GROMACS .gro file of C-alpha atoms in nm:
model
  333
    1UNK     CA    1   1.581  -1.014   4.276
    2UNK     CA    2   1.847  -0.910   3.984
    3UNK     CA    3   1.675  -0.764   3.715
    4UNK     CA    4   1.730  -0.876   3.349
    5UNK     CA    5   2.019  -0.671   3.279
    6UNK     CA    6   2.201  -0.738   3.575
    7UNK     CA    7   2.182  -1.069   3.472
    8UNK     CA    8   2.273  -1.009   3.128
    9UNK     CA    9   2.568  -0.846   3.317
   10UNK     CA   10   2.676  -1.143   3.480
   11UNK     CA   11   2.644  -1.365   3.189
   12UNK     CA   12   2.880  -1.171   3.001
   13UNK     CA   13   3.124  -1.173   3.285
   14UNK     CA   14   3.091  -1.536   3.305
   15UNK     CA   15   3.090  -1.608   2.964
   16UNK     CA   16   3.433  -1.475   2.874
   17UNK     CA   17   3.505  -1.756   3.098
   18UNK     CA   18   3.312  -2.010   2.941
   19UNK     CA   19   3.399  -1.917   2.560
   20UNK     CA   20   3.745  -1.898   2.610
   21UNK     CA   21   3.897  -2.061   2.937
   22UNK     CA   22   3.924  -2.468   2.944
   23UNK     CA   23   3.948  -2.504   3.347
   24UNK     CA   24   3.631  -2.277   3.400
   25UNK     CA   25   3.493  -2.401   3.792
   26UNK     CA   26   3.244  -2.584   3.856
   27UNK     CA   27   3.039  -2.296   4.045
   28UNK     CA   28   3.072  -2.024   3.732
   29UNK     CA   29   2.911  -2.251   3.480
   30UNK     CA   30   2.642  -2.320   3.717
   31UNK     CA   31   2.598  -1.939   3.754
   32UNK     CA   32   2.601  -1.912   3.347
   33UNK     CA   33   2.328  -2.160   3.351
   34UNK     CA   34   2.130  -2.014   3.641
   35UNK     CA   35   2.134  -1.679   3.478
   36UNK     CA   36   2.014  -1.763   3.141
   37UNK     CA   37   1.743  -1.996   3.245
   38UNK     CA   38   1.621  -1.689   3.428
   39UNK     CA   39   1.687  -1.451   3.144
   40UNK     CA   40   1.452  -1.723   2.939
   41UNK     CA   41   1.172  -1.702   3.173
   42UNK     CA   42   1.068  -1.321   3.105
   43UNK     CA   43   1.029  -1.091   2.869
   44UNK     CA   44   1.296  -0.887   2.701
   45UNK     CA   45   1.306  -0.543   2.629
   46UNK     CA   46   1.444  -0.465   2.245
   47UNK     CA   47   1.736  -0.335   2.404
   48UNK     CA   48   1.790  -0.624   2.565
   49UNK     CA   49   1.705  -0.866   2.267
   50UNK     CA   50   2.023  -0.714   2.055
   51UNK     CA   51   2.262  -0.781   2.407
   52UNK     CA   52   2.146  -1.140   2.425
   53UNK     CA   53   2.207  -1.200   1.993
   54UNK     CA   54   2.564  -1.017   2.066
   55UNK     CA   55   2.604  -1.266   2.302
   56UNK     CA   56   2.559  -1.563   2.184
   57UNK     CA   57   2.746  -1.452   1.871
   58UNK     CA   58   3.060  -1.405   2.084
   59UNK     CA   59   3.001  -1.728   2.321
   60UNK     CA   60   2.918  -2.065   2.266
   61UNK     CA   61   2.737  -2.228   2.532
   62UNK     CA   62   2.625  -2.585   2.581
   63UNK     CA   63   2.289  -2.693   2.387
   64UNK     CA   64   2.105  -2.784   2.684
   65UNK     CA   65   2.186  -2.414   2.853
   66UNK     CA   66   2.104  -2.215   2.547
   67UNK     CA   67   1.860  -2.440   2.346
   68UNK     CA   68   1.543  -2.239   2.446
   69UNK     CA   69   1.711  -1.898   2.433
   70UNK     CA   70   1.817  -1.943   2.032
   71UNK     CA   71   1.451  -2.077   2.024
   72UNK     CA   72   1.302  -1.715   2.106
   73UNK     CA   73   1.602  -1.534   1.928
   74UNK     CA   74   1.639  -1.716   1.600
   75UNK     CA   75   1.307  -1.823   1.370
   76UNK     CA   76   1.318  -2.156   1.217
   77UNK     CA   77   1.063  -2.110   0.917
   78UNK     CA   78   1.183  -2.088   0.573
   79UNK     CA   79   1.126  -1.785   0.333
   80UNK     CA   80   0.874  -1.920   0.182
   81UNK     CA   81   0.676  -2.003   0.480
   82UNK     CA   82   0.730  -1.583   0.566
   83UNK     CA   83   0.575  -1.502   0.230
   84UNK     CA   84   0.268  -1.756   0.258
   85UNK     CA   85   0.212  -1.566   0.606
   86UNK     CA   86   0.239  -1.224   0.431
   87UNK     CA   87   0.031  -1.379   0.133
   88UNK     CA   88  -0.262  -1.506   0.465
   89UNK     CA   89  -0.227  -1.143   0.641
   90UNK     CA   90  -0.308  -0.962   0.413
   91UNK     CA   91  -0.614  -1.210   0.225
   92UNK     CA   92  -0.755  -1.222   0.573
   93UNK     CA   93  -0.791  -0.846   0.634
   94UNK     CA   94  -0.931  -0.818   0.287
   95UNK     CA   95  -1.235  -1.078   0.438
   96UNK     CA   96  -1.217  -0.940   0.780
   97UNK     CA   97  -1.600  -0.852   0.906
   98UNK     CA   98  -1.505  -0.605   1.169
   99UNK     CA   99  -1.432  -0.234   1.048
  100UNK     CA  100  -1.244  -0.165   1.330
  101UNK     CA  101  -1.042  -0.413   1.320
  102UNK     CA  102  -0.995  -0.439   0.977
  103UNK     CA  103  -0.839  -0.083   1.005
  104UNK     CA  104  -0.621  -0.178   1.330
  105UNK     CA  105  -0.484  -0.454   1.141
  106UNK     CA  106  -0.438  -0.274   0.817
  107UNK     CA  107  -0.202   0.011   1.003
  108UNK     CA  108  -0.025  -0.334   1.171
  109UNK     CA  109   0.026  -0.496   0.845
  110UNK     CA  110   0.124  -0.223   0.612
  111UNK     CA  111   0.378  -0.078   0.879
  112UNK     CA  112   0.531  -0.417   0.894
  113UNK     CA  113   0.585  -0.488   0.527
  114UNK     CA  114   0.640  -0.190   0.405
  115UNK     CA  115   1.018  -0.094   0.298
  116UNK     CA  116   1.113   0.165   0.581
  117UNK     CA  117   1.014  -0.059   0.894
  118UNK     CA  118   1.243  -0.110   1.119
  119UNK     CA  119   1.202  -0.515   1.061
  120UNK     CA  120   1.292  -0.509   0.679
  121UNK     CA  121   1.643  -0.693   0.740
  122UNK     CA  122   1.408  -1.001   0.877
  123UNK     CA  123   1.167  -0.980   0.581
  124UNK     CA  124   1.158  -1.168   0.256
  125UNK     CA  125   1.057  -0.989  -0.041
  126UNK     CA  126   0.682  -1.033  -0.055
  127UNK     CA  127   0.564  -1.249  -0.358
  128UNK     CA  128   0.406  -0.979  -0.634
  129UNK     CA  129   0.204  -1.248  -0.776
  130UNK     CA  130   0.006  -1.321  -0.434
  131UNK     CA  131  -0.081  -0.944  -0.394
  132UNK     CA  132  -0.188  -0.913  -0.699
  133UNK     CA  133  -0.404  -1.233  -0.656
  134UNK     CA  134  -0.566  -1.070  -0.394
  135UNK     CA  135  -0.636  -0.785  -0.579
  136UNK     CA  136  -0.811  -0.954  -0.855
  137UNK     CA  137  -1.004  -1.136  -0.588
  138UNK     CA  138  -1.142  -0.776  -0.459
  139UNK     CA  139  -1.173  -0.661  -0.815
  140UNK     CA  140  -1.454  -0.943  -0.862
  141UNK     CA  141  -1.632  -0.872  -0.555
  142UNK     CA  142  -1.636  -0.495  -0.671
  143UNK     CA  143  -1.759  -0.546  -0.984
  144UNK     CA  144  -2.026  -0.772  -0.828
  145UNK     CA  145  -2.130  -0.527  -0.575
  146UNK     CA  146  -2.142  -0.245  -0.887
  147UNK     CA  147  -2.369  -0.464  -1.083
  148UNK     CA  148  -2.608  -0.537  -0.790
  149UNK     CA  149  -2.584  -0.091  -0.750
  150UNK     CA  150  -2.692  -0.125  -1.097
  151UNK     CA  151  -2.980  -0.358  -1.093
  152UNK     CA  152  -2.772  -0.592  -1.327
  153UNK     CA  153  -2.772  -0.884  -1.030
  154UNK     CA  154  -3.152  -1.011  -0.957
  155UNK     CA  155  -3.217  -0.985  -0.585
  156UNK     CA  156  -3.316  -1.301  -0.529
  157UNK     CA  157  -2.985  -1.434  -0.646
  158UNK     CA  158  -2.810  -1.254  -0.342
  159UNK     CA  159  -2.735  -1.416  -0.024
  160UNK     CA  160  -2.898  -1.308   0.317
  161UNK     CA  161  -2.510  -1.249   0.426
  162UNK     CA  162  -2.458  -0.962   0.110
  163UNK     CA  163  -2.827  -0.824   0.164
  164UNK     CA  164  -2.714  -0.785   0.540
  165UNK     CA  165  -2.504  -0.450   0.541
  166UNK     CA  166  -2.566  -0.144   0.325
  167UNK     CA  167  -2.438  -0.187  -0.031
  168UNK     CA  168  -2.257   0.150   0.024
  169UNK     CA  169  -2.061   0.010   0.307
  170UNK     CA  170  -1.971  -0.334   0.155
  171UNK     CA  171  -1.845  -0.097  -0.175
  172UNK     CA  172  -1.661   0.120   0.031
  173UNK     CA  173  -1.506  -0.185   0.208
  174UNK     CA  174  -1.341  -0.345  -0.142
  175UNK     CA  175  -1.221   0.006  -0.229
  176UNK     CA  176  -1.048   0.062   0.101
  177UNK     CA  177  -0.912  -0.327   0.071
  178UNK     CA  178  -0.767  -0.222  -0.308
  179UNK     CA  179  -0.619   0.057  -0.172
  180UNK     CA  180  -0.475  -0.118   0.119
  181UNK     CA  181  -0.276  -0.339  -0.084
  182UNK     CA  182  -0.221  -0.024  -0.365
  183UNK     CA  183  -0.020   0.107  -0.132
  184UNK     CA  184   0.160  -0.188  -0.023
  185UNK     CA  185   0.264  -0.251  -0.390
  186UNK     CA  186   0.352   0.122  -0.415
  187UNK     CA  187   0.598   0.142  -0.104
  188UNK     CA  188   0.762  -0.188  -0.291
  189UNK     CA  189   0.794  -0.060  -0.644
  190UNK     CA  190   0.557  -0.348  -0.788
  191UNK     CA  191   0.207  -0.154  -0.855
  192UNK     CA  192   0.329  -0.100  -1.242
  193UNK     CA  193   0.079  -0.405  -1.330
  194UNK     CA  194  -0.174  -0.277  -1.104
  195UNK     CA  195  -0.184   0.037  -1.389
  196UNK     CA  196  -0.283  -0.204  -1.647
  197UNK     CA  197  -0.569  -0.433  -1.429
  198UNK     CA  198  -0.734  -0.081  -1.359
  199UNK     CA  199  -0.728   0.040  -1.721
  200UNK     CA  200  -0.847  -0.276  -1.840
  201UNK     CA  201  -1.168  -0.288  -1.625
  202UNK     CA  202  -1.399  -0.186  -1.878
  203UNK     CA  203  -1.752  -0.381  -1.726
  204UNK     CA  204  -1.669  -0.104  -1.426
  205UNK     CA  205  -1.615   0.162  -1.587
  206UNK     CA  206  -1.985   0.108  -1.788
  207UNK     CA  207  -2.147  -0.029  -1.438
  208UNK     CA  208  -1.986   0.354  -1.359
  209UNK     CA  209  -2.177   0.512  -1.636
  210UNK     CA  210  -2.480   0.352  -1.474
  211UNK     CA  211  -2.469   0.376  -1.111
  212UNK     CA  212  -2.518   0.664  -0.853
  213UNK     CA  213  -2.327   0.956  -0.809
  214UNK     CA  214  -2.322   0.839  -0.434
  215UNK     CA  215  -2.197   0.491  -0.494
  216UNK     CA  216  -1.979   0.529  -0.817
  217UNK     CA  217  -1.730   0.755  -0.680
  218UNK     CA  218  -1.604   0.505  -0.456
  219UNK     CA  219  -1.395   0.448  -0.827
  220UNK     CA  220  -1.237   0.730  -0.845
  221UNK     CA  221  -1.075   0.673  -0.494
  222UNK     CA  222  -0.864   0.458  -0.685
  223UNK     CA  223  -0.830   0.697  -0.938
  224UNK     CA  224  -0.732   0.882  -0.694
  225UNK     CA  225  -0.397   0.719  -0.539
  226UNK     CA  226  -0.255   0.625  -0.873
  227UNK     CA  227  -0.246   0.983  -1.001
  228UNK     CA  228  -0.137   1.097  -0.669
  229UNK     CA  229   0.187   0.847  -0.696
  230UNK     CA  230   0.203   0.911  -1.058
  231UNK     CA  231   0.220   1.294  -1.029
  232UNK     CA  232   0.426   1.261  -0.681
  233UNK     CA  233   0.689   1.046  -0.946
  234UNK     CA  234   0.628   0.738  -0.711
  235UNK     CA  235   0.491   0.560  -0.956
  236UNK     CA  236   0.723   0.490  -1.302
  237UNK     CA  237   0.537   0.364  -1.551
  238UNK     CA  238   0.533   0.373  -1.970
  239UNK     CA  239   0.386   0.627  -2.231
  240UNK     CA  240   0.091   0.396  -2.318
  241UNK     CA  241   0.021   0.313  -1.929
  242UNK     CA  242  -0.004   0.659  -1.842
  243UNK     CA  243  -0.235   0.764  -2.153
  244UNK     CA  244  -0.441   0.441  -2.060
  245UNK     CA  245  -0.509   0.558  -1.712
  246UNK     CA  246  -0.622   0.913  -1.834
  247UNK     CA  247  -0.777   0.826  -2.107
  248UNK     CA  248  -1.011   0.547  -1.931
  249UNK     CA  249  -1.058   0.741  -1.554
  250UNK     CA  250  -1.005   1.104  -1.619
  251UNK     CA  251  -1.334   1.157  -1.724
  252UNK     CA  252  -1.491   0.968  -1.466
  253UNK     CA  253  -1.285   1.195  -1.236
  254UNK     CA  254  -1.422   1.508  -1.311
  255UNK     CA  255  -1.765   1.350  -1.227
  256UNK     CA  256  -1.674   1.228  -0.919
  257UNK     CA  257  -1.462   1.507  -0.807
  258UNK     CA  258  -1.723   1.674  -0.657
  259UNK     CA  259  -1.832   1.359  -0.410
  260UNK     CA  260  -1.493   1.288  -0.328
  261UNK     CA  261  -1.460   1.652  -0.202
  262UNK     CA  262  -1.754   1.588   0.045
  263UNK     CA  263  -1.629   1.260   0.134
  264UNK     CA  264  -1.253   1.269   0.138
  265UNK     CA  265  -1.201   0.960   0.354
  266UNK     CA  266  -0.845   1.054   0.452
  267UNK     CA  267  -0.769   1.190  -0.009
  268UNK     CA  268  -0.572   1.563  -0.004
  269UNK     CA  269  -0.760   1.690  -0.261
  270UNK     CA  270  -0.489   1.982  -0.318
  271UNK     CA  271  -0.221   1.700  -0.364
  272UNK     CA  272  -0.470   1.522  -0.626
  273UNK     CA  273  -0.543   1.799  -0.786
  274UNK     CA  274  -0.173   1.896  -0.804
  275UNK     CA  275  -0.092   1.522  -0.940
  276UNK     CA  276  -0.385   1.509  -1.190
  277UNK     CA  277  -0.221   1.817  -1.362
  278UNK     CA  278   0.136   1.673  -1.324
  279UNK     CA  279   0.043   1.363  -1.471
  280UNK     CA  280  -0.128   1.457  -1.757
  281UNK     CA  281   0.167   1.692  -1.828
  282UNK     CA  282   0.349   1.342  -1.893
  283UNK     CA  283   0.137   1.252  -2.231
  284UNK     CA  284   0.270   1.379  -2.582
  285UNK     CA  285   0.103   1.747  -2.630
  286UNK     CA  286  -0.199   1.645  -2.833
  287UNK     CA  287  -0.305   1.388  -2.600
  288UNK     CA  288  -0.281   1.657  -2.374
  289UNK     CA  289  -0.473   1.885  -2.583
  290UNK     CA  290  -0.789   1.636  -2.609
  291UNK     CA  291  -0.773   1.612  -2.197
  292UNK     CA  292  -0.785   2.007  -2.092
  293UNK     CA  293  -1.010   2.043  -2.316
  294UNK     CA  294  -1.251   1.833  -2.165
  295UNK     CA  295  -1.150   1.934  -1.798
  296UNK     CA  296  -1.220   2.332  -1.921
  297UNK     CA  297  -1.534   2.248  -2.065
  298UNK     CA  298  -1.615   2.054  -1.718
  299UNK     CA  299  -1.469   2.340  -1.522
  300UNK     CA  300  -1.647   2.588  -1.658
  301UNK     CA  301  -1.967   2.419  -1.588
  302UNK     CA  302  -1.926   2.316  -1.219
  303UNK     CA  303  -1.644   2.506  -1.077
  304UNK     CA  304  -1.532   2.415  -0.753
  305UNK     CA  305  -1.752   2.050  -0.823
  306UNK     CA  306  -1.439   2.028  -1.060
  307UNK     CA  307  -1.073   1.984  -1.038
  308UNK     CA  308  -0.874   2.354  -1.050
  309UNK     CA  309  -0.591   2.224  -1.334
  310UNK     CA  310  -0.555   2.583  -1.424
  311UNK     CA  311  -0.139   2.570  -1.317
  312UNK     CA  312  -0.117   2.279  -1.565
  313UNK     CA  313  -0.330   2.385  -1.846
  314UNK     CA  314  -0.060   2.741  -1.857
  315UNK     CA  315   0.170   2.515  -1.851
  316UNK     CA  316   0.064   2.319  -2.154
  317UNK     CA  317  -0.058   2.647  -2.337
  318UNK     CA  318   0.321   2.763  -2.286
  319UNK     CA  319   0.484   2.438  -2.452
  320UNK     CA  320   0.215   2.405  -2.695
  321UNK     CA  321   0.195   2.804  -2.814
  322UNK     CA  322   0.418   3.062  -2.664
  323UNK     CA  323   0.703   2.836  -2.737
  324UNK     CA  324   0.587   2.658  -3.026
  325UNK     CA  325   0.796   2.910  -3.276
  326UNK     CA  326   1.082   2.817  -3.120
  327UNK     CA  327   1.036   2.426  -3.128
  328UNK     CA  328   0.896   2.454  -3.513
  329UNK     CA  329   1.237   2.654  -3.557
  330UNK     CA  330   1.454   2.373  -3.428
  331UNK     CA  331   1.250   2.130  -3.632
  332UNK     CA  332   1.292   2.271  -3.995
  333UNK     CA  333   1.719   2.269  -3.875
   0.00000   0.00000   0.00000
């Protein structure tokens, strides 16, 4: 039996016939029709796919012989029906039970929506405000599971299903989720607003204050990828948004830096650490000022527990000292 592509072969032989000639026999439309309802029956390789579109972009065959193969080759659902099934996707991985799957599904997801896969020319631009839906969905069940860490939820108001797994794991599981769709927004250029729903979680950031050095550092994974895109200039966002962020989750960095070493969970610490210095070197001076100060006072207690900012903080001592003559000078002209 002819394989696809002699098949293919013969169509296009035929077809030249068929798109073009009015006293086409009787026997070549019949082997037009023969091949295609073959070429219909089994699968197509990609290479394949992009011979049958040219095709049928060149030829025009009758509806009952190429009815079925537009079918596979053409999708009938509207945009908006694409972004309710991005919208589903990615709220049903978020809820997914199965960590293994979860994470399967995540790497399926992310590499089909995000902006370099080789599918963006079929994909409608994903709807911000359903991401960011999602993430305020996670936000609540985070903020839940940090006030049961804290004692602040009664047991007996939990359910048998969230006394099931380890509170660790179930934290762990909303962080990765956030993340998840972090970097979504990131690879799109829409995660400015996520800047201002983490500075503005102030319950967490007491429930942080309160909980265990084991559990609250899942926070700072967060953190984590926002200074990371901030300091790797992926992330473009205002004066105030960036002083926010530091202001509200630099401190609880330096406590957590230490746990995050020992459980890194795919974070480059070097690239953090090279992106916590970078974006703090973003704020106005004295801003800056009131920051290394706090990260040498934290350094020089704990070390290696601590982030090394040392490259940064020369820097800053260089704009603020060695060449502060020199801007004073410029100034007073």
């Amino acid at each position: 039996m002819q394989d696809a592509s002699d098949q293919l072969f013969l169509v296009n032989q035929l077809g030249t016939g068929v798109g073009h000639a009015t006293g086409l026999d009787l026997e070549s439309m019949r082997g037009v029709s023969s091949c295609l309802k073959y070429l219909e029956a089994v699968p197509w390789t990609e290479e394949e796919e992009e011979k049958l579109r040219s095709l049928f972009t060149r030829f025009k065959f009758d509806e009952a012989t190429s009815r079925d193969m537009l079918a596979r080759l053409h999708s009938q659902q509207s945009t908006d029906t694409l972004q309710n099934l991005a919208r589903h996707l990615v709220s049903s991985i978020t809820t997914c039970s199965d960590a293994n799957a979860r994470n399967e599904l995540k790497s399926l997801v992310k590499g089909l929506l995000c902006k370099s896969s080789v599918y963006e020319k079929e994909q409608p631009d994903i709807n911000k405000e359903d991401f960011y839906a999602v993430c305020q969905s996670c936000m609540s069940v985070l903020h839940n599971l940090f006030e049961e860490a804290s004692d602040a939820i009664p047991h007996e108001r939990m359910t048998k299903k969230e006394m099931g797994k380890p509170l660790i794991a179930r934290i762990s599981k909303q962080v990765d989720n956030i993340n998840f769709l972090l970097e979504i927004l990131l690879d799109r250029q829409m995660a400015e607003e996520f800047v201002d729903l983490w500075v503005n979680q102030g319950n967490l950031l007491k429930l942080h204050e309160r909980a265990s050095p084991m559990v609250r550092y899942e926070l700072s994974r967060i953190s984590a990828i926002l200074f990371i895109a901030m300091g790797t200039r992926k992330l473009h966002c205002c004066s105030e948004a960036r002083s926010g962020l530091l202001q509200a989750w630099f401190g609880p960095m330096l406590l957590d830096f230490g746990w995050l070493q020992r459980c890194r969970k795919g974070l480059d610490m070097k690239a953090l650490e090279e992106a916590m210095g970078q974006t703090l070197l973003t704020l106005p001076l004295k801003q800056q000022y009131v920051l290394f100060m706090e990260w040498f006072r934290c350094f020089s207690r704990n070390g290696s527990e601590c982030p090394n900012l040392s490259k940064a903080f020369q820097i800053w001592w260089r704009r603020s000292f060695l060449r502060g003559s020199e801007t004073h000078a410029v100034e007073c002209r």
